[in-house]
Short mmCIF file of C-alpha atoms in Angstrom, two decimals:
data_model
loop_
_atom_site.label_atom_id
_atom_site.label_comp_id
_atom_site.label_asym_id
_atom_site.label_seq_id
_atom_site.Cartn_x
_atom_site.Cartn_y
_atom_site.Cartn_z
CA MET V 1 93.96 139.02 99.09
CA THR V 2 90.54 138.85 97.44
CA ASN V 3 91.99 137.16 94.36
CA ALA V 4 93.78 134.62 96.54
CA LEU V 5 90.61 133.76 98.47
CA THR V 6 88.61 133.51 95.26
CA THR V 7 91.23 131.24 93.71
CA ALA V 8 91.40 129.05 96.83
CA ALA V 9 87.60 128.79 96.82
CA ALA V 10 87.68 127.81 93.16
CA GLY V 11 90.25 125.13 93.94
CA PHE V 12 88.12 123.89 96.83
CA GLY V 13 85.01 123.71 94.66
CA THR V 14 86.77 122.04 91.75
CA GLY V 15 88.48 119.52 94.00
CA LEU V 16 85.23 118.73 95.78
CA SER V 17 83.37 118.23 92.50
CA LEU V 18 85.92 115.60 91.47
CA ILE V 19 86.16 113.86 94.84
CA VAL V 20 82.47 113.73 95.80
CA ALA V 21 81.45 110.92 93.49
CA ILE V 22 80.70 107.28 94.06
CA GLY V 23 83.94 105.44 93.48
CA ALA V 24 86.25 102.76 94.78
CA GLN V 25 88.11 105.03 97.19
CA ASN V 26 84.99 106.63 98.65
CA ALA V 27 83.28 103.26 99.05
CA LEU V 28 86.30 101.97 100.98
CA VAL V 29 86.34 104.99 103.30
CA LEU V 30 82.59 104.65 103.85
CA ARG V 31 82.91 100.96 104.67
CA GLN V 32 85.68 101.61 107.19
CA GLY V 33 83.63 104.42 108.71
CA VAL V 34 80.69 102.09 109.23
CA ARG V 35 82.98 99.43 110.70
CA ARG V 36 84.72 102.10 112.82
CA GLU V 37 87.94 100.32 111.94
CA ALA V 38 91.18 102.16 110.98
CA VAL V 39 89.18 105.27 110.08
CA ALA V 40 91.91 107.79 110.96
CA PRO V 41 94.70 106.01 109.01
CA VAL V 42 92.47 105.52 105.97
CA VAL V 43 91.33 109.16 105.97
CA ALA V 44 94.94 110.32 106.42
CA ILE V 45 96.20 108.13 103.56
CA CYS V 46 93.52 109.39 101.17
CA ALA V 47 93.98 113.06 102.06
CA LEU V 48 97.79 113.01 102.07
CA SER V 49 97.94 111.00 98.85
CA ASP V 50 95.63 113.48 97.14
CA ALA V 51 97.77 116.35 98.42
CA VAL V 52 100.93 114.80 96.95
CA LEU V 53 99.28 114.07 93.60
CA ILE V 54 97.69 117.52 93.38
CA ALA V 55 101.07 119.10 94.17
CA LEU V 56 102.65 117.09 91.35
CA GLY V 57 99.95 118.28 88.97
CA VAL V 58 100.33 121.92 90.01
CA ALA V 59 104.11 121.60 89.67
CA GLY V 60 103.62 120.71 86.01
CA VAL V 61 104.12 116.95 85.97
CA GLY V 62 100.72 116.50 84.35
CA ALA V 63 101.57 118.87 81.52
CA VAL V 64 104.86 117.08 80.89
CA VAL V 65 103.18 113.68 80.69
CA VAL V 66 100.36 114.97 78.52
CA ALA V 67 103.02 116.21 76.10
CA TRP V 68 103.83 112.51 75.58
CA PRO V 69 100.49 111.22 74.16
CA SER V 70 101.38 107.53 74.43
CA ALA V 71 101.80 107.91 78.21
CA LEU V 72 98.25 109.16 78.57
CA THR V 73 97.02 106.25 76.45
CA VAL V 74 98.79 103.72 78.68
CA VAL V 75 97.44 105.37 81.84
CA SER V 76 93.93 105.40 80.40
CA LEU V 77 94.03 101.70 79.46
CA LEU V 78 95.42 100.71 82.86
CA GLY V 79 92.79 102.81 84.56
CA ALA V 80 90.05 101.25 82.44
CA ALA V 81 91.17 97.73 83.35
CA PHE V 82 91.41 98.56 87.04
CA LEU V 83 88.04 100.29 87.24
CA ILE V 84 86.17 97.67 85.22
CA GLY V 85 87.71 94.94 87.38
CA TYR V 86 86.65 96.69 90.57
CA GLY V 87 83.21 97.30 89.08
CA VAL V 88 82.79 93.60 88.36
CA LEU V 89 83.70 92.77 91.97
CA ALA V 90 81.15 95.32 93.21
CA ALA V 91 78.54 93.83 90.87
CA ARG V 92 79.19 90.40 92.36
CA ARG V 93 78.57 91.78 95.84
CA VAL V 94 75.14 93.01 94.69
CA PHE V 95 74.03 89.37 94.55
CA ARG V 96 75.76 88.51 97.81
CA PRO V 97 75.22 91.56 100.03
CA SER V 98 76.22 91.54 103.68
CA ALA V 99 75.61 93.89 106.56
CA LEU V 100 78.55 95.76 108.04
CA LYS V 101 78.68 96.31 111.78
CA PRO V 102 81.54 97.53 113.98
CA GLN V 103 81.63 94.30 115.95
CA ASP V 104 81.98 92.27 112.75
CA ALA V 105 85.49 93.53 111.94
CA PRO V 106 87.84 90.53 111.83
CA SER V 107 91.27 90.32 113.39
CA GLY V 108 93.89 92.05 111.25
CA ALA V 109 91.23 94.19 109.57
CA ARG V 110 93.17 97.39 110.34
CA ARG V 111 96.24 96.31 108.40
CA GLY V 112 94.09 95.00 105.56
CA ALA V 113 92.18 98.28 105.38
CA VAL V 114 95.39 100.31 105.23
CA LEU V 115 96.85 98.12 102.47
CA ALA V 116 93.58 98.20 100.52
CA CYS V 117 93.46 101.99 100.83
CA LEU V 118 97.05 102.34 99.57
CA ALA V 119 96.29 100.07 96.61
CA MET V 120 92.98 101.79 95.87
CA THR V 121 94.76 105.15 95.81
CA TRP V 122 98.13 104.53 94.18
CA LEU V 123 97.20 101.69 91.81
CA ASN V 124 94.12 103.45 90.47
CA PRO V 125 95.11 105.45 87.37
CA HIS V 126 91.78 107.30 87.50
CA VAL V 127 93.04 109.06 90.63
CA TYR V 128 96.02 110.32 88.64
CA LEU V 129 93.77 111.53 85.84
CA ASP V 130 91.69 113.60 88.28
CA THR V 131 94.50 115.01 90.42
CA VAL V 132 97.72 115.18 88.41
CA PHE V 133 96.23 115.77 84.97
CA LEU V 134 92.87 117.49 85.40
CA LEU V 135 93.46 119.57 88.53
CA GLY V 136 97.03 120.26 87.39
CA SER V 137 95.89 121.59 84.03
CA ILE V 138 93.16 123.75 85.60
CA ALA V 139 95.60 125.11 88.18
CA SER V 140 98.08 126.06 85.45
CA GLU V 141 95.52 128.51 84.08
CA ARG V 142 95.72 130.45 87.36
CA GLY V 143 99.29 131.52 86.71
CA PRO V 144 101.06 132.79 89.87
CA LEU V 145 98.06 131.72 91.96
CA ARG V 146 98.17 128.09 90.82
CA TRP V 147 99.49 126.93 94.19
CA THR V 148 96.69 128.76 95.96
CA PHE V 149 94.25 126.89 93.74
CA GLY V 150 96.05 123.63 94.56
CA VAL V 151 95.89 124.24 98.32
CA GLY V 152 92.15 124.83 98.00
CA ALA V 153 91.76 121.49 96.23
CA MET V 154 93.87 119.74 98.88
CA PHE V 155 91.71 121.20 101.65
CA ALA V 156 88.59 119.96 99.84
CA SER V 157 90.05 116.45 99.82
CA LEU V 158 90.81 116.58 103.54
CA CYS V 159 87.34 117.88 104.43
CA TRP V 160 85.56 115.31 102.28
CA PHE V 161 87.42 112.22 103.46
CA ALA V 162 87.21 113.31 107.10
CA ALA V 163 83.47 113.90 106.80
CA LEU V 164 82.92 110.62 104.96
CA GLY V 165 85.03 108.50 107.28
CA PHE V 166 84.07 109.95 110.65
CA GLY V 167 80.49 110.78 109.66
CA ALA V 168 79.73 107.30 108.34
CA ARG V 169 78.89 106.08 111.85
CA LEU V 170 75.77 108.24 111.67
CA LEU V 171 74.60 105.98 108.84
CA GLY V 172 75.44 102.81 110.73
CA GLY V 173 71.81 101.88 111.29
CA VAL V 174 70.89 102.26 107.63
CA LEU V 175 74.05 100.66 106.23
CA ALA V 176 73.81 97.74 108.65
CA ARG V 177 71.15 96.31 106.35
CA PRO V 178 72.32 94.13 103.42
CA SER V 179 69.81 95.81 101.10
CA SER V 180 71.53 99.18 101.61
CA TRP V 181 74.88 97.77 100.55
CA ARG V 182 73.22 96.10 97.58
CA VAL V 183 72.15 99.54 96.37
CA LEU V 184 75.54 101.11 97.16
CA ASP V 185 77.51 98.34 95.45
CA GLY V 186 75.17 98.48 92.48
CA LEU V 187 75.84 102.20 92.07
CA VAL V 188 79.58 101.66 92.54
CA ALA V 189 79.57 98.88 89.92
CA ALA V 190 77.69 101.00 87.37
CA MET V 191 79.92 104.02 87.99
CA MET V 192 83.21 102.11 87.85
CA ILE V 193 82.34 100.07 84.76
CA GLY V 194 80.98 103.19 83.03
CA ILE V 195 84.09 105.24 83.79
CA GLY V 196 86.35 102.33 82.80
CA ALA V 197 84.56 101.85 79.49
CA ARG V 198 84.78 105.58 78.75
CA LEU V 199 88.50 105.58 79.50
CA ALA V 200 89.06 102.57 77.24
CA LEU V 201 87.13 104.13 74.37
CA SER V 202 88.89 107.49 74.75
CA ALA V 203 92.29 105.77 74.64
#
């Protein structure tokens, strides 16, 4: 029992360390939280998607793909292109910041947020690198307890996205100012372009 709890805690900590970083997915959840628009669906999509991808990694899909080096190269290059592109868009918003308020959400914003979240999750190869490959490879080292490790990582994802999405309203006053989003988008741009460049160079 002690080993299982320790392994689950390790999975939780490892998963949290990978998820709690400024990135495209977190920025989207934060924005929706501030808008108070489609928060529950967005949080659910992120958490369930992570759970599926982590399960695939724990099941050994990551190890199989890594055994085919060219696949990892393709994923890395696609991820680099996606992240650099998103970083450029975030950099553009630095020079054209706008405040986000709940009452500003346009008609149809819920559907747009859900579609954007799905794209940000499933079309972002960096998500696969973190969940399927990295978490999957770390979990494999736990032997029979690899699924316990995976469940811990899944729980970390759920806790983080729920806290980010539903807790964002507490930051509404601060993030209602354009200058705050200028700083956030600047950090997102630097992080995304940096990660993208590193992926491209490693490929």
